[in-house]
Coordinates of C-alpha atoms in Angstrom, one line a residue:
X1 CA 24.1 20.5 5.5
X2 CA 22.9 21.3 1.9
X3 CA 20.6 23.3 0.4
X4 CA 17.2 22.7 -1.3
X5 CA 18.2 20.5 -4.5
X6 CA 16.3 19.5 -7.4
X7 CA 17.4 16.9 -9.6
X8 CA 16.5 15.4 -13.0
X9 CA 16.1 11.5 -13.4
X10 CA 18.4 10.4 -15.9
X11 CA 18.2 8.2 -19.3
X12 CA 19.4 5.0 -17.4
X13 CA 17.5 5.6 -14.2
X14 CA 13.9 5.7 -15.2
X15 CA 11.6 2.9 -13.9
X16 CA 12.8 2.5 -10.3
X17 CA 11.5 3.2 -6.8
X18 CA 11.8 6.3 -5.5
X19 CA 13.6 5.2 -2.2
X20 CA 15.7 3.2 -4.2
X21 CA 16.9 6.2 -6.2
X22 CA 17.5 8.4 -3.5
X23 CA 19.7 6.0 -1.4
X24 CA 22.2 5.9 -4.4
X25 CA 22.3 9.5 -4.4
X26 CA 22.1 10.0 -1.0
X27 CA 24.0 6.9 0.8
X28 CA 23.4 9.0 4.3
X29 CA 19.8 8.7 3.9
X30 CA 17.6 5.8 5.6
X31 CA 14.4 3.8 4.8
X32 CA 12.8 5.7 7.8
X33 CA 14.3 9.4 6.7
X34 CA 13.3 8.7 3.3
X35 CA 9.6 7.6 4.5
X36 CA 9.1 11.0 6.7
X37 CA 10.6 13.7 4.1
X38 CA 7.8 12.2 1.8
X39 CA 5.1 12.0 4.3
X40 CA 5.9 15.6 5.2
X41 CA 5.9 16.8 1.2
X42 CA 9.9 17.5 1.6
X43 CA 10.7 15.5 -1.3
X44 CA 8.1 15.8 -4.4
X45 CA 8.5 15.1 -7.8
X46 CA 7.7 16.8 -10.6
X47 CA 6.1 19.7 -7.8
X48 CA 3.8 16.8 -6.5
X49 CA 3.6 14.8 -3.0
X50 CA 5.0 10.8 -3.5
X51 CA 5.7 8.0 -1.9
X52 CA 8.9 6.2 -1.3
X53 CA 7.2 3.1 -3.7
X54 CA 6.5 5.4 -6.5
X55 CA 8.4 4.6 -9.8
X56 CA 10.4 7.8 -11.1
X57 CA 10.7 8.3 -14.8
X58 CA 13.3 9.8 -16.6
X59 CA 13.3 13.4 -17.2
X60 CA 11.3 13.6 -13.7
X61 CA 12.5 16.8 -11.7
X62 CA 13.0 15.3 -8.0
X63 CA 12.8 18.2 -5.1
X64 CA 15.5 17.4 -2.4
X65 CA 15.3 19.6 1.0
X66 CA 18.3 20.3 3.0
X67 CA 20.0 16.9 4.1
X68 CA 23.0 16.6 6.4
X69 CA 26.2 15.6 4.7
X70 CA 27.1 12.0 4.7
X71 CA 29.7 10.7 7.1
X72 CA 33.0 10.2 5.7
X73 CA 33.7 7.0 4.9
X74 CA 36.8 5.2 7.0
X75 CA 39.6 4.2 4.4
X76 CA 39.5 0.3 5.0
X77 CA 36.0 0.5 5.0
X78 CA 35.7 1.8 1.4
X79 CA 36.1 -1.3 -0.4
X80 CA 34.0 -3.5 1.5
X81 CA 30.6 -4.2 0.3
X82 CA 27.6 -2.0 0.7
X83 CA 24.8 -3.5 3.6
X84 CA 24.2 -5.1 6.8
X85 CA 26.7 -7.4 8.2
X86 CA 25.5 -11.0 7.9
X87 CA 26.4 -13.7 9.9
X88 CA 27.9 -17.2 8.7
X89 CA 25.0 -18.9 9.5
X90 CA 22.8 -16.4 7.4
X91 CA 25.2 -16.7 4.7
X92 CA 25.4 -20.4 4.3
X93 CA 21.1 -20.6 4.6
X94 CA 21.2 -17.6 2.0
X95 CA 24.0 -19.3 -0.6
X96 CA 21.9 -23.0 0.2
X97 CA 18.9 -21.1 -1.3
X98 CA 20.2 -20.0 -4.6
X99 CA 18.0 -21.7 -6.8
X100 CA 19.6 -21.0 -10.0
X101 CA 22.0 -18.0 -11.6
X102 CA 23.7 -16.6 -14.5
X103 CA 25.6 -13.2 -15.2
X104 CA 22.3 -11.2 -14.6
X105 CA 20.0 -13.3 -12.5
X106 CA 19.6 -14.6 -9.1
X107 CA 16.8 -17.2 -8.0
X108 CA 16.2 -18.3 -4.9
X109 CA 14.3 -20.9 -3.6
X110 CA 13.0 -19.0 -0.4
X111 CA 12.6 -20.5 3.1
X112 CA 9.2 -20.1 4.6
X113 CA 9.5 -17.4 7.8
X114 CA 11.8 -15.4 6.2
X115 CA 10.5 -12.2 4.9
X116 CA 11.3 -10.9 1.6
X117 CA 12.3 -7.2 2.7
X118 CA 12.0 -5.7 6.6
X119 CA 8.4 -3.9 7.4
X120 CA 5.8 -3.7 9.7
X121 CA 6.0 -6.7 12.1
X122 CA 8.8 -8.4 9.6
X123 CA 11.9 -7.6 11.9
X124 CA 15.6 -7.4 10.6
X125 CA 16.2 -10.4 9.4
X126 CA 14.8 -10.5 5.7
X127 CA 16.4 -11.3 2.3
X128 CA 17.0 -7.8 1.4
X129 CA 19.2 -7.5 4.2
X130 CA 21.2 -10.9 3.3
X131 CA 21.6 -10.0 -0.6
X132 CA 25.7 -8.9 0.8
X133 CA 25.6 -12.8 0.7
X134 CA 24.7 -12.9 -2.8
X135 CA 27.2 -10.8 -4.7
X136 CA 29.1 -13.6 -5.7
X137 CA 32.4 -11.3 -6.7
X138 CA 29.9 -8.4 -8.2
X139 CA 30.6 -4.4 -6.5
X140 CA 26.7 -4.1 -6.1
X141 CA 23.9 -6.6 -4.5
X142 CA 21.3 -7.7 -5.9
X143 CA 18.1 -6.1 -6.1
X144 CA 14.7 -7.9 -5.3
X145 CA 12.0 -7.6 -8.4
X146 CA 9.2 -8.9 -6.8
X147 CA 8.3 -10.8 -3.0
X148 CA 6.6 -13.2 -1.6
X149 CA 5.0 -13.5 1.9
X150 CA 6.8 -14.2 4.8
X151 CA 5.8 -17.3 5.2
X152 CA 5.1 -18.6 1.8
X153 CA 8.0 -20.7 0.3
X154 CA 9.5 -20.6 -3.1
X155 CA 10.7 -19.1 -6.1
X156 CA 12.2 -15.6 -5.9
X157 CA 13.9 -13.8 -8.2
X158 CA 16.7 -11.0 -7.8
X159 CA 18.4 -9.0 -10.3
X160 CA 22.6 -8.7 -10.2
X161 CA 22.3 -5.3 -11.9
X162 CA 20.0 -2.0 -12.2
X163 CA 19.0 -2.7 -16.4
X164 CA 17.8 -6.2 -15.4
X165 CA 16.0 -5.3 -12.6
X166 CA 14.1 -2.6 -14.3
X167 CA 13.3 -4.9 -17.1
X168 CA 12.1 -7.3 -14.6
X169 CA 10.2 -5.2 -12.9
X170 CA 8.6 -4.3 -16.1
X171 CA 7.8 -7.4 -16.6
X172 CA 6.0 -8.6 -13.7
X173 CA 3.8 -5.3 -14.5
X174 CA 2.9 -6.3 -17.7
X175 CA 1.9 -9.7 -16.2
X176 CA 4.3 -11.7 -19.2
X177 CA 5.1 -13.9 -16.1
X178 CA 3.9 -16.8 -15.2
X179 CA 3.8 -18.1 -11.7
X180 CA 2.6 -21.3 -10.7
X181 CA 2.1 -21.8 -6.8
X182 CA 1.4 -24.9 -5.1
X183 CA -0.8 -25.3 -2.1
X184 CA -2.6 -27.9 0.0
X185 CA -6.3 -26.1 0.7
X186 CA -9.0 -27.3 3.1
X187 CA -11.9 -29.7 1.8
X188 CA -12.3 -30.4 -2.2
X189 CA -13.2 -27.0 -4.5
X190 CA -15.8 -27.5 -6.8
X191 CA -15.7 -27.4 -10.0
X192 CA -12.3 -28.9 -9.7
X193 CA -10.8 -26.2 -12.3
X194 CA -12.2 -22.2 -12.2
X195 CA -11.2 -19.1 -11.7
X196 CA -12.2 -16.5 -8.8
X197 CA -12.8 -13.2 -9.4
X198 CA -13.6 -11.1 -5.9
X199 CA -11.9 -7.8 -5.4
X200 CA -10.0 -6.9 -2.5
X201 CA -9.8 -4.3 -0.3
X202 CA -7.5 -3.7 3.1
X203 CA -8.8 -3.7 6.1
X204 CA -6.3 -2.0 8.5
X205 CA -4.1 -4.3 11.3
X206 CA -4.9 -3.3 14.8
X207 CA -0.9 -3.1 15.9
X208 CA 0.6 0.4 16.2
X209 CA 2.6 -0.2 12.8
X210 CA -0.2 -1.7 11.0
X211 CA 0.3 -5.4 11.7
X212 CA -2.4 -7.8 11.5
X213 CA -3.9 -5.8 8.3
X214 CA -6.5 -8.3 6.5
X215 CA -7.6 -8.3 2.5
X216 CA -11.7 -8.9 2.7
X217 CA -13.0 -10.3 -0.3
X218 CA -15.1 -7.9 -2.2
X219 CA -18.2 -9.7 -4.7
X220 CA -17.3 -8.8 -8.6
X221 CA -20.8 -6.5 -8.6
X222 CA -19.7 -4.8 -5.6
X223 CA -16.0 -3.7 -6.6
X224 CA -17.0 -0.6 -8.4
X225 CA -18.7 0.9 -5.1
X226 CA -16.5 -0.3 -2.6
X227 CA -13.8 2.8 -1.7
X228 CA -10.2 1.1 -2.2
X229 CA -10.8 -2.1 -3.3
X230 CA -9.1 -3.7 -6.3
X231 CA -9.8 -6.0 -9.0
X232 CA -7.9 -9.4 -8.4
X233 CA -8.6 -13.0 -10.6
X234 CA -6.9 -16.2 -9.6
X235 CA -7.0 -19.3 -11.4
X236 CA -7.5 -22.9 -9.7
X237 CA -6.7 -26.6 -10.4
X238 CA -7.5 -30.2 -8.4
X239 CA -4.9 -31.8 -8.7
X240 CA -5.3 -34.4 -6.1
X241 CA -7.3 -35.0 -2.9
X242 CA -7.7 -36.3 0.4
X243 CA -10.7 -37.7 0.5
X244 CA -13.1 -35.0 0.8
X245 CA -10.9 -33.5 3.1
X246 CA -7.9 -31.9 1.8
X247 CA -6.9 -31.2 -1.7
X248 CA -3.6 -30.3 -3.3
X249 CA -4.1 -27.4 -5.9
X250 CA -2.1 -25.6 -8.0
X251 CA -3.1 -21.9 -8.2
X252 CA -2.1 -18.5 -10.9
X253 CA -2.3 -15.5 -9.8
X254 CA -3.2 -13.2 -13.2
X255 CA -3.3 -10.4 -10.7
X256 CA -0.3 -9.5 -8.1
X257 CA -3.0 -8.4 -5.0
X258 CA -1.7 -8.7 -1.8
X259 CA -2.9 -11.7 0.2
X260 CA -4.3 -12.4 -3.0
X261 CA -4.7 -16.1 -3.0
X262 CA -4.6 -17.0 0.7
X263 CA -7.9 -14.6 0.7
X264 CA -9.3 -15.9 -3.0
X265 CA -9.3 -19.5 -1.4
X266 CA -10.7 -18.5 1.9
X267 CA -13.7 -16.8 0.1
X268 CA -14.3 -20.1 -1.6
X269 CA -14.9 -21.8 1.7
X270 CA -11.7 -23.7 1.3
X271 CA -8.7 -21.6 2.8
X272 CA -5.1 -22.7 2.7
X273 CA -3.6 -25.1 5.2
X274 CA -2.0 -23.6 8.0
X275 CA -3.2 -20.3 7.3
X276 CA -3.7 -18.5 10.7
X277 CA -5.1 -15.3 9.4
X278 CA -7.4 -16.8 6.9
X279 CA -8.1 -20.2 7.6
X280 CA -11.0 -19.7 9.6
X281 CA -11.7 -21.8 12.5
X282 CA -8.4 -23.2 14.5
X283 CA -10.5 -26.6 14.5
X284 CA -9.4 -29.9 13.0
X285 CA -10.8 -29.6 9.1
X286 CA -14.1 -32.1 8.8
X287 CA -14.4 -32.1 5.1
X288 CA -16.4 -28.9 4.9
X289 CA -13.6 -27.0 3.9
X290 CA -13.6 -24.5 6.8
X291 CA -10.6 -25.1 9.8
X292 CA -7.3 -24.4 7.8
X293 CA -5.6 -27.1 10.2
X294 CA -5.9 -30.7 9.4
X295 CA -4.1 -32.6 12.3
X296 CA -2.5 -35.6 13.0
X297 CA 1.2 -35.2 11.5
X298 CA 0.3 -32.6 9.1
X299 CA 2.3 -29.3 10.4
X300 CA 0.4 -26.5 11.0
X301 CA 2.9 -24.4 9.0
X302 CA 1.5 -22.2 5.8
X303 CA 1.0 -25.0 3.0
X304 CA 1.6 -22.2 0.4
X305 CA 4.5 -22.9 -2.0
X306 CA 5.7 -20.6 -5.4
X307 CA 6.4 -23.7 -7.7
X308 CA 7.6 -22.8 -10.9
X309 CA 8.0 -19.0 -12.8
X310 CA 8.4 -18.8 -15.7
X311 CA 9.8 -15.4 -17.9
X312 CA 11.4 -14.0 -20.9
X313 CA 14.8 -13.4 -20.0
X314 CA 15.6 -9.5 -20.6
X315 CA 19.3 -10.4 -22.1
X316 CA 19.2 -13.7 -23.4
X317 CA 15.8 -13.3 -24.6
X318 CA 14.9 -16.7 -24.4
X319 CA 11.9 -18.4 -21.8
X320 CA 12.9 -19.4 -18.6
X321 CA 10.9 -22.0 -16.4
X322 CA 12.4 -22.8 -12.9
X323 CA 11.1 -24.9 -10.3
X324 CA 11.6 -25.1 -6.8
X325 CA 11.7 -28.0 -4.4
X326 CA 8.6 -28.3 -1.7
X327 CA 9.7 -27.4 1.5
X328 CA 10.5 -29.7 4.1
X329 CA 7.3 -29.4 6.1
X330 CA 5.0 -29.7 3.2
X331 CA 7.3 -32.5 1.7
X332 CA 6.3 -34.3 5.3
X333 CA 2.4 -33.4 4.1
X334 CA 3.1 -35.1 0.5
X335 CA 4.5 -38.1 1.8
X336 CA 2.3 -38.6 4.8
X337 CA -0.7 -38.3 2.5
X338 CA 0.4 -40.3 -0.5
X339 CA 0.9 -37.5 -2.9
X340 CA 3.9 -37.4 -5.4
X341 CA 4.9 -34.6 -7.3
X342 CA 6.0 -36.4 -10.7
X343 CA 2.5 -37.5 -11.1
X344 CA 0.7 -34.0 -12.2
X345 CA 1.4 -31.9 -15.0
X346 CA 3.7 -28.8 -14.8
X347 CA 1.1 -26.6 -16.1
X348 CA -2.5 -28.2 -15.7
X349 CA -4.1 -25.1 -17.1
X350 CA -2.0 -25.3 -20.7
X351 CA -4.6 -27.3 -21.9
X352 CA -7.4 -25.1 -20.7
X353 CA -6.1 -21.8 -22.6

């Protein structure tokens, strides 16, 4: 057992999580030790309570209570990679997924149900816990910069090494991304181009972990007086439609809310196709864009897809754009309804800027 410890952050470990930084220090230490020794004020920074999430800087002075010592590590265990033990089948789904890499990237093109990292109601099967899969002859795994919901399909990027990961975390802060997501919504939005500006705020899940938590939709006028609610701003495009029954958008994010643009299109009266939590009434869809399920051979699966990203890369330095397949189930939706994805613009909001 050692005693009370207090650490500085170092030059090269600045902007990184918290948890993250104390489970390369500290290898005995677990997402669920971590979680209570900052709940209970046992770890602090800088002489402050924080939480596992919060980004460290360097020079930072980190308080570390007594810990136990960490288990010594069997000899023909030392060289074997760090991480859960994944199965074949994970590991040829995982490798199947890999989008796209190079020396200091990873991107995948993510299967919707499968979380990005474990939580509240996710389980243990997520992609953090498969990255052992992705280290493609490299001594670390790679690190997720950003997620997507469990069951929202698409582009995902993770980093191969610590310097990239922090400069990609940087830059999805600063918002130099650019993600383009696809989705099929209920009924027709009009005007068929805008952008929506309602706040959100969490409403808490009623599960003993916190599951079923909800984003409400908060009017622009009443952000400022609502306690926890944030500013969030979504652009939308028509791309196609159904009738007056379905459309196929393409949606930006400017803002990284959670939930943010299932809820955004749900406040509009036109929520995303299979969306169980915010599509409203379980009923077939009659054109006036309420009933997130539109029957007949359209799955009922999430119709929510991360098209395209585009970023600066933080070695090469030049743009990257990738693009990821649909899904099968919504590739079933396109072709049963006559869509096809050659036949709209990569970025119908290029014109519009």
């Amino acid at each position: 057992m050692s005693g009370v410890q207090t650490i500085s952050v170092g030059g090269d470990e600045g902007e990184q999580r918290l948890d993250r930084w104390l489970k390369k220090k500290f290898p005995q230490l677990g997402q669920v030790a971590i979680e209570k020794l900052c709940r209970t004020g046992q770890i602090r920074v800088d002489g402050g309570r924080v939480k596992p999430a919060t980004r460290i800087e360097t020079g930072q002075e980190v308080r570390i209570p007594p810990l136990p010592d960490a288990a010594p590590m069997p000899a023909r265990a030392k060289d074997r990679p760090l991480g859960p033990r994944v199965s074949d089948s994970d590991q040829q789904m995982i490798q199947a997924a890999v989008l796209w890499k190079d020396e200091h990237i990873i991107a995948l093109n993510k299967p919707p149900g499968l979380p990005s990292q474990g939580g509240s109601g996710q389980g243990d099967r997520h992609v953090d816990g498969l990255t052992t899969a992705l280290m493609f002859g490299y001594k670390d795994r790679p690190k997720l910069v950003h997620r997507l919901d469990k069951d929202t399909s698409g582009v995902l990027l993770l980093a191969r090494t610590d310097r990239v990961a922090r400069a990609l975390s940087e830059a999805f802060r600063s918002r130099t991304t650019r993600k383009i997501y696809w989705a099929v919504v209920a009924g027709v939005p009009h005007p068929r181009m805008g952008t929506v500006r309602y706040g959100l705020v969490k409403a808490p899940g009623h599960g003993r972990g916190g599951e079923g938590e909800k984003m409400i939709a908060v009017h622009p006028r009443d952000i400022d007086a609502t306690e926890g609610a944030k500013r969030a701003t979504t652009d939308y495009a028509v791309l196609d439609a159904l009738g007056t029954r379905a459309s196929w958008c393409a949606l930006v994010p400017i803002t990284g809310r959670t939930h943010q643009l299932r809820a955004h299109m749900a406040e509009l009266g036109h929520p995303i196709v299979g969306d169980g939590k915010y599509g409203g009434s379980g009923q077939e869809n009659l054109g006036d864009g309420w009933g997130a399920q539109l029957g007949g051979e359209i799955s009922k699966k999430l119709h929510l897809h991360a098209r395209s990203l585009t970023f600066d890369h933080p070695i090469t330095k030049k743009r990257v754009t990738l693009t990821a397949p649909l899904p099968d189930h919504m590739a079933r939706t396109w072709k049963t309804l006559g869509w096809h994805e050659n036949d709209v613009p990569d970025d119908p909001f290029a014109d519009n800027e």
